[in-house]
Amino acid sequence: MIKKKIGNGTFLFFPNFLNYKELIHAISTRHSGVSSNNYASLNLSFQVGDEDDNVKENHQILSQTLGFDLSSLATCQQIHQDNIAMVDGSYLKKDCFLPGNAFPETDALVTDVPGITLMTRYADCVPLIFYDPKTHTVAISHAGWKGTLLHIAQKTVEVLVKDYHCQPQHILAAIGPSIGPCCYQINSTMADQAVKELYKAQEHFVKSTNDDLYFNLWQANKKQLQRVGIKDEHLYSAELCTSCNFDLFYSYRKGKKVTGRFGALIGLR
Ligand SMILES: [Zn+2]
């Protein structure tokens, strides 16, 4: 990914999305912001024990730094399922970044409305972002262990195709920073689940020298996207581990469950 210092913050960008001037997109990091201790310092979640006022101020810093309208930022109450919300023009200026206004029980968002920015929040799960330059539609999905097994990557593309008339061969997709195969240890129950739910799941298992089993979430999501027709040249994977880069990202495992969340964002200007 391309790392840029903007203001006091550090943001990462996907090279395959940067050519499109009509887009705003970024992965935020811990840098800048006003939260402290485990949440230091740009925590974007109201649901992890941080002070609401700090989280609100962090959102203001984020919108000012990246240059989007905070009142038109759409977020969702992520529950590790596969519900996908279509965000229409009625959500402009509705403060959907606040917990009471966020899309309930939703793990992916899609819009073709200029002015709306979509954001999902992360600490180890996989951010997936999408853009179809033909129909000017953007999407974002939260694909952790459960989301990956529920095929949320594939289902998001299916909504783009069915409801927004996108063609898979035109869609650009990116896989953001998340826990990597270096750190994501799974147990035998999880391995069995993966084998049951995913096509050729064994290809995503990594065995350590002492026979511990690790899982490659990046590759599992990449395979899903390839299987629904996303072209290799339109697919970018950050291959950045949140646990290995705890100075830059929040990590649920490295932070021993008490930690903040960074954001993945995409929207049409
Ligand atoms: Zn790692």
mmCIF file of C-alpha atoms and ligand atoms in Angstrom:
data_model
loop_
_atom_site.group_PDB
_atom_site.id
_atom_site.type_symbol
_atom_site.label_atom_id
_atom_site.label_comp_id
_atom_site.label_asym_id
_atom_site.label_seq_id
_atom_site.Cartn_x
_atom_site.Cartn_y
_atom_site.Cartn_z
ATOM 1 C CA MET A 1 0.000 0.000 0.000
ATOM 2 C CA ILE A 2 1.024 3.621 -0.338
ATOM 3 C CA LYS A 3 1.609 5.291 3.025
ATOM 4 C CA LYS A 4 1.131 9.055 3.337
ATOM 5 C CA LYS A 5 1.527 11.471 6.228
ATOM 6 C CA ILE A 6 -1.381 13.906 6.197
ATOM 7 C CA GLY A 7 -1.576 16.459 9.000
ATOM 8 C CA ASN A 8 -0.580 14.585 12.166
ATOM 9 C CA GLY A 9 -1.951 11.337 10.776
ATOM 10 C CA THR A 10 -0.734 8.415 8.702
ATOM 11 C CA PHE A 11 -3.034 6.937 6.070
ATOM 12 C CA LEU A 12 -2.667 4.089 3.618
ATOM 13 C CA PHE A 13 -3.999 3.956 0.073
ATOM 14 C CA PHE A 14 -4.519 1.200 -2.487
ATOM 15 C CA PRO A 15 -2.531 1.855 -5.679
ATOM 16 C CA ASN A 16 -5.305 0.481 -7.937
ATOM 17 C CA PHE A 17 -7.819 3.023 -6.536
ATOM 18 C CA LEU A 18 -5.616 6.127 -6.539
ATOM 19 C CA ASN A 19 -6.033 6.898 -10.253
ATOM 20 C CA TYR A 20 -9.726 7.701 -9.834
ATOM 21 C CA LYS A 21 -10.106 11.338 -8.843
ATOM 22 C CA GLU A 22 -13.839 10.901 -8.184
ATOM 23 C CA LEU A 23 -13.040 8.521 -5.322
ATOM 24 C CA ILE A 24 -12.126 9.103 -1.731
ATOM 25 C CA HIS A 25 -10.607 6.070 -0.044
ATOM 26 C CA ALA A 26 -8.174 5.286 2.766
ATOM 27 C CA ILE A 27 -7.167 2.948 5.538
ATOM 28 C CA SER A 28 -6.698 4.909 8.740
ATOM 29 C CA THR A 29 -4.072 4.043 11.354
ATOM 30 C CA ARG A 30 -3.630 4.715 15.076
ATOM 31 C CA HIS A 31 -1.701 7.915 14.359
ATOM 32 C CA SER A 32 -3.212 11.301 15.351
ATOM 33 C CA GLY A 33 -6.466 11.434 17.301
ATOM 34 C CA VAL A 34 -7.191 12.088 20.977
ATOM 35 C CA SER A 35 -7.818 8.660 22.542
ATOM 36 C CA SER A 36 -5.388 7.301 25.107
ATOM 37 C CA ASN A 37 -4.090 4.082 26.656
ATOM 38 C CA ASN A 38 -5.264 0.972 24.796
ATOM 39 C CA TYR A 39 -7.224 3.179 22.379
ATOM 40 C CA ALA A 40 -4.348 5.507 21.445
ATOM 41 C CA SER A 41 -4.992 7.411 19.523
ATOM 42 C CA LEU A 42 -7.315 7.543 16.457
ATOM 43 C CA ASN A 43 -9.865 4.991 17.682
ATOM 44 C CA LEU A 44 -12.999 5.025 15.517
ATOM 45 C CA SER A 45 -15.263 2.672 17.487
ATOM 46 C CA PHE A 46 -17.908 3.730 20.000
ATOM 47 C CA GLN A 47 -18.350 0.108 21.065
ATOM 48 C CA VAL A 48 -15.010 -0.860 22.590
ATOM 49 C CA GLY A 49 -14.993 1.049 25.898
ATOM 50 C CA ASP A 50 -13.387 4.317 24.775
ATOM 51 C CA GLU A 51 -14.946 7.671 25.730
ATOM 52 C CA ASP A 52 -17.639 8.746 23.234
ATOM 53 C CA ASP A 53 -16.428 12.351 23.140
ATOM 54 C CA ASN A 54 -12.936 11.208 22.133
ATOM 55 C CA VAL A 55 -14.317 8.916 19.451
ATOM 56 C CA LYS A 56 -16.471 11.754 18.081
ATOM 57 C CA GLU A 57 -13.452 14.060 17.973
ATOM 58 C CA ASN A 58 -11.451 11.350 16.206
ATOM 59 C CA HIS A 59 -14.152 11.163 13.525
ATOM 60 C CA GLN A 60 -13.958 14.943 13.100
ATOM 61 C CA ILE A 61 -10.172 14.740 12.736
ATOM 62 C CA LEU A 62 -10.582 11.930 10.189
ATOM 63 C CA SER A 63 -13.099 13.837 8.052
ATOM 64 C CA GLN A 64 -11.114 17.070 8.154
ATOM 65 C CA THR A 65 -7.845 15.333 7.311
ATOM 66 C CA LEU A 66 -9.222 13.295 4.428
ATOM 67 C CA GLY A 67 -11.683 15.946 3.247
ATOM 68 C CA PHE A 68 -15.112 14.348 3.337
ATOM 69 C CA ASP A 69 -18.435 15.373 4.878
ATOM 70 C CA LEU A 70 -18.708 13.695 8.299
ATOM 71 C CA SER A 71 -22.498 14.033 8.397
ATOM 72 C CA SER A 72 -22.633 11.853 5.230
ATOM 73 C CA LEU A 73 -20.341 9.116 6.588
ATOM 74 C CA ALA A 74 -22.237 5.800 6.677
ATOM 75 C CA THR A 75 -21.168 3.080 9.085
ATOM 76 C CA CYS A 76 -22.746 -0.130 10.353
ATOM 77 C CA GLN A 77 -23.092 -2.151 13.518
ATOM 78 C CA GLN A 78 -20.818 -5.020 12.500
ATOM 79 C CA ILE A 79 -21.903 -8.417 13.815
ATOM 80 C CA HIS A 80 -19.759 -10.887 11.791
ATOM 81 C CA GLN A 81 -22.665 -11.903 9.575
ATOM 82 C CA ASP A 82 -23.393 -11.351 5.880
ATOM 83 C CA ASN A 83 -26.102 -8.657 5.774
ATOM 84 C CA ILE A 84 -25.403 -6.025 3.129
ATOM 85 C CA ALA A 85 -27.075 -2.575 3.170
ATOM 86 C CA MET A 86 -27.696 -0.435 0.106
ATOM 87 C CA VAL A 87 -27.129 3.205 1.078
ATOM 88 C CA ASP A 88 -29.296 5.561 -0.965
ATOM 89 C CA GLY A 89 -29.514 9.349 -1.107
ATOM 90 C CA SER A 90 -31.792 9.530 1.933
ATOM 91 C CA TYR A 91 -28.699 8.858 4.076
ATOM 92 C CA LEU A 92 -26.928 12.057 3.023
ATOM 93 C CA LYS A 93 -26.247 14.255 6.062
ATOM 94 C CA LYS A 94 -27.889 11.761 8.452
ATOM 95 C CA ASP A 95 -24.907 11.320 10.823
ATOM 96 C CA CYS A 96 -24.801 7.575 10.224
ATOM 97 C CA PHE A 97 -21.347 7.418 11.837
ATOM 98 C CA LEU A 98 -22.999 7.701 15.266
ATOM 99 C CA PRO A 99 -23.888 4.397 16.959
ATOM 100 C CA GLY A 100 -27.641 5.095 17.132
ATOM 101 C CA ASN A 101 -27.780 5.915 13.417
ATOM 102 C CA ALA A 102 -25.428 3.246 12.045
ATOM 103 C CA PHE A 103 -26.975 0.473 9.925
ATOM 104 C CA PRO A 104 -27.985 -2.207 12.443
ATOM 105 C CA GLU A 105 -26.722 -5.786 12.104
ATOM 106 C CA THR A 106 -24.875 -5.077 8.886
ATOM 107 C CA ASP A 107 -21.377 -6.024 7.702
ATOM 108 C CA ALA A 108 -21.221 -4.543 4.208
ATOM 109 C CA LEU A 109 -22.347 -1.277 2.616
ATOM 110 C CA VAL A 110 -22.897 -0.317 -1.022
ATOM 111 C CA THR A 111 -23.682 3.060 -2.585
ATOM 112 C CA ASP A 112 -23.699 4.910 -5.892
ATOM 113 C CA VAL A 113 -24.559 8.271 -4.313
ATOM 114 C CA PRO A 114 -21.875 10.983 -4.610
ATOM 115 C CA GLY A 115 -21.182 12.649 -1.269
ATOM 116 C CA ILE A 116 -21.702 9.528 0.830
ATOM 117 C CA THR A 117 -18.589 7.891 2.293
ATOM 118 C CA LEU A 118 -18.783 4.308 3.570
ATOM 119 C CA MET A 119 -16.680 3.154 6.508
ATOM 120 C CA THR A 120 -16.242 -0.112 8.384
ATOM 121 C CA ARG A 121 -14.063 -0.579 11.489
ATOM 122 C CA TYR A 122 -11.316 -3.112 12.143
ATOM 123 C CA ALA A 123 -8.921 -4.742 14.563
ATOM 124 C CA ASP A 124 -7.710 -7.937 12.749
ATOM 125 C CA CYS A 125 -10.704 -8.662 10.468
ATOM 126 C CA VAL A 126 -10.270 -8.163 6.734
ATOM 127 C CA PRO A 127 -11.402 -4.920 5.030
ATOM 128 C CA LEU A 128 -12.582 -5.398 1.450
ATOM 129 C CA ILE A 129 -13.249 -2.381 -0.740
ATOM 130 C CA PHE A 130 -14.743 -2.233 -4.220
ATOM 131 C CA TYR A 131 -15.198 0.276 -7.027
ATOM 132 C CA ASP A 132 -16.831 -0.092 -10.406
ATOM 133 C CA PRO A 133 -15.644 2.805 -12.581
ATOM 134 C CA LYS A 134 -18.342 2.042 -15.217
ATOM 135 C CA THR A 135 -21.392 2.415 -12.957
ATOM 136 C CA HIS A 136 -19.668 4.582 -10.309
ATOM 137 C CA THR A 137 -20.605 2.267 -7.472
ATOM 138 C CA VAL A 138 -18.551 1.671 -4.309
ATOM 139 C CA ALA A 139 -18.798 -1.020 -1.639
ATOM 140 C CA ILE A 140 -17.067 -2.108 1.533
ATOM 141 C CA SER A 141 -17.225 -5.379 3.495
ATOM 142 C CA HIS A 142 -16.069 -6.600 6.883
ATOM 143 C CA ALA A 143 -14.691 -10.102 6.380
ATOM 144 C CA GLY A 144 -13.340 -11.681 9.527
ATOM 145 C CA TRP A 145 -13.334 -15.408 10.164
ATOM 146 C CA LYS A 146 -17.125 -15.675 10.143
ATOM 147 C CA GLY A 147 -17.630 -13.254 7.257
ATOM 148 C CA THR A 148 -15.085 -15.102 5.159
ATOM 149 C CA LEU A 149 -16.794 -18.443 5.850
ATOM 150 C CA LEU A 150 -20.163 -16.833 5.035
ATOM 151 C CA HIS A 151 -18.704 -15.662 1.682
ATOM 152 C CA ILE A 152 -19.334 -11.977 2.311
ATOM 153 C CA ALA A 153 -16.777 -11.068 -0.410
ATOM 154 C CA GLN A 154 -18.712 -13.041 -2.991
ATOM 155 C CA LYS A 155 -22.095 -11.785 -1.741
ATOM 156 C CA THR A 156 -20.980 -8.145 -1.935
ATOM 157 C CA VAL A 157 -20.018 -8.627 -5.592
ATOM 158 C CA GLU A 158 -23.368 -10.328 -6.181
ATOM 159 C CA VAL A 159 -25.208 -7.244 -4.840
ATOM 160 C CA LEU A 160 -23.071 -5.007 -7.097
ATOM 161 C CA VAL A 161 -24.043 -7.148 -10.074
ATOM 162 C CA LYS A 162 -27.711 -7.702 -9.263
ATOM 163 C CA ASP A 163 -28.732 -4.355 -7.749
ATOM 164 C CA TYR A 164 -26.242 -1.918 -9.317
ATOM 165 C CA HIS A 165 -25.828 -3.562 -12.740
ATOM 166 C CA CYS A 166 -22.041 -3.879 -12.410
ATOM 167 C CA GLN A 167 -20.067 -6.431 -14.404
ATOM 168 C CA PRO A 168 -17.474 -8.376 -12.383
ATOM 169 C CA GLN A 169 -14.781 -7.849 -15.018
ATOM 170 C CA HIS A 170 -14.959 -4.090 -14.435
ATOM 171 C CA ILE A 171 -14.923 -4.138 -10.630
ATOM 172 C CA LEU A 172 -11.739 -3.141 -8.807
ATOM 173 C CA ALA A 173 -11.242 -4.796 -5.425
ATOM 174 C CA ALA A 174 -8.736 -4.448 -2.602
ATOM 175 C CA ILE A 175 -7.962 -6.512 0.476
ATOM 176 C CA GLY A 176 -6.765 -4.347 3.360
ATOM 177 C CA PRO A 177 -4.544 -4.853 6.417
ATOM 178 C CA SER A 178 -5.717 -7.582 8.798
ATOM 179 C CA ILE A 179 -4.286 -10.415 10.835
ATOM 180 C CA GLY A 180 -1.958 -12.375 8.583
ATOM 181 C CA PRO A 181 -1.136 -16.065 8.170
ATOM 182 C CA CYS A 182 1.949 -15.308 10.316
ATOM 183 C CA CYS A 183 -0.253 -14.688 13.397
ATOM 184 C CA TYR A 184 -3.758 -16.071 12.792
ATOM 185 C CA GLN A 185 -3.681 -19.404 14.590
ATOM 186 C CA ILE A 186 -6.799 -21.560 14.325
ATOM 187 C CA ASN A 187 -7.865 -24.673 16.220
ATOM 188 C CA SER A 188 -9.097 -27.968 14.828
ATOM 189 C CA THR A 189 -12.795 -26.998 15.179
ATOM 190 C CA MET A 190 -12.173 -23.884 13.075
ATOM 191 C CA ALA A 191 -10.231 -25.940 10.545
ATOM 192 C CA ASP A 192 -13.170 -28.349 10.234
ATOM 193 C CA GLN A 193 -15.568 -25.424 9.748
ATOM 194 C CA ALA A 194 -13.369 -23.961 7.013
ATOM 195 C CA VAL A 195 -13.210 -27.290 5.203
ATOM 196 C CA LYS A 196 -16.993 -27.522 5.378
ATOM 197 C CA GLU A 197 -17.719 -23.971 4.175
ATOM 198 C CA LEU A 198 -14.908 -22.994 1.806
ATOM 199 C CA TYR A 199 -13.859 -24.324 -1.585
ATOM 200 C CA LYS A 200 -10.418 -25.958 -1.263
ATOM 201 C CA ALA A 201 -10.010 -24.554 2.273
ATOM 202 C CA GLN A 202 -6.843 -26.591 2.829
ATOM 203 C CA GLU A 203 -5.036 -24.308 0.390
ATOM 204 C CA HIS A 204 -5.380 -21.518 2.967
ATOM 205 C CA PHE A 205 -3.951 -23.500 5.897
ATOM 206 C CA VAL A 206 -0.372 -22.821 6.946
ATOM 207 C CA LYS A 207 1.416 -25.248 9.290
ATOM 208 C CA SER A 208 4.150 -24.015 11.613
ATOM 209 C CA THR A 209 7.259 -26.092 12.305
ATOM 210 C CA ASN A 210 5.675 -27.420 15.514
ATOM 211 C CA ASP A 211 2.468 -28.365 13.663
ATOM 212 C CA ASP A 212 0.298 -25.439 14.834
ATOM 213 C CA LEU A 213 -2.284 -24.477 12.257
ATOM 214 C CA TYR A 214 -2.580 -20.939 10.851
ATOM 215 C CA PHE A 215 -5.072 -19.567 8.335
ATOM 216 C CA ASN A 216 -4.568 -17.188 5.419
ATOM 217 C CA LEU A 217 -7.632 -14.926 5.373
ATOM 218 C CA TRP A 218 -6.140 -12.789 2.588
ATOM 219 C CA GLN A 219 -5.857 -15.712 0.223
ATOM 220 C CA ALA A 220 -9.294 -17.116 1.136
ATOM 221 C CA ASN A 221 -10.909 -13.766 0.246
ATOM 222 C CA LYS A 222 -8.789 -13.375 -2.878
ATOM 223 C CA LYS A 223 -9.900 -16.800 -4.113
ATOM 224 C CA GLN A 224 -13.543 -15.911 -3.454
ATOM 225 C CA LEU A 225 -13.221 -12.714 -5.465
ATOM 226 C CA GLN A 226 -11.463 -14.489 -8.334
ATOM 227 C CA ARG A 227 -14.182 -17.134 -8.412
ATOM 228 C CA VAL A 228 -16.920 -14.506 -8.882
ATOM 229 C CA GLY A 229 -15.056 -12.959 -11.793
ATOM 230 C CA ILE A 230 -12.827 -10.199 -10.394
ATOM 231 C CA LYS A 231 -9.807 -9.994 -12.671
ATOM 232 C CA ASP A 232 -6.311 -10.483 -11.249
ATOM 233 C CA GLU A 233 -5.200 -7.101 -12.598
ATOM 234 C CA HIS A 234 -8.095 -5.437 -10.702
ATOM 235 C CA LEU A 235 -7.331 -7.146 -7.407
ATOM 236 C CA TYR A 236 -4.852 -5.767 -4.872
ATOM 237 C CA SER A 237 -3.960 -7.312 -1.529
ATOM 238 C CA ALA A 238 -2.134 -5.224 1.088
ATOM 239 C CA GLU A 239 -0.541 -8.290 2.745
ATOM 240 C CA LEU A 240 -0.028 -6.234 5.905
ATOM 241 C CA CYS A 241 -0.522 -7.981 9.255
ATOM 242 C CA THR A 242 -2.251 -5.914 11.956
ATOM 243 C CA SER A 243 -0.729 -7.974 14.779
ATOM 244 C CA CYS A 244 2.826 -7.630 13.397
ATOM 245 C CA ASN A 245 2.274 -3.865 12.902
ATOM 246 C CA PHE A 246 0.658 -2.970 16.236
ATOM 247 C CA ASP A 247 2.363 0.441 16.205
ATOM 248 C CA LEU A 248 0.319 1.322 13.115
ATOM 249 C CA PHE A 249 -2.938 -0.655 13.498
ATOM 250 C CA TYR A 250 -5.253 -1.897 16.212
ATOM 251 C CA SER A 251 -5.178 -5.670 16.669
ATOM 252 C CA TYR A 252 -7.720 -7.563 18.770
ATOM 253 C CA ARG A 253 -5.299 -10.400 19.416
ATOM 254 C CA LYS A 254 -2.127 -8.391 19.954
ATOM 255 C CA GLY A 255 -4.097 -5.909 22.114
ATOM 256 C CA LYS A 256 -5.479 -8.800 24.208
ATOM 257 C CA LYS A 257 -9.080 -7.920 23.278
ATOM 258 C CA VAL A 258 -9.056 -4.365 24.688
ATOM 259 C CA THR A 259 -8.131 -2.132 21.782
ATOM 260 C CA GLY A 260 -9.492 0.443 19.342
ATOM 261 C CA ARG A 261 -10.586 0.139 15.734
ATOM 262 C CA PHE A 262 -9.163 1.714 12.591
ATOM 263 C CA GLY A 263 -11.290 2.522 9.581
ATOM 264 C CA ALA A 264 -11.453 1.493 5.953
ATOM 265 C CA LEU A 265 -13.256 4.097 3.865
ATOM 266 C CA ILE A 266 -14.499 4.509 0.335
ATOM 267 C CA GLY A 267 -16.866 7.017 -1.221
ATOM 268 C CA LEU A 268 -17.707 9.075 -4.274
ATOM 269 C CA ARG A 269 -16.869 12.778 -4.073
HETATM 270 ZN ZN ZN B 1 1.622 -11.268 11.745
#
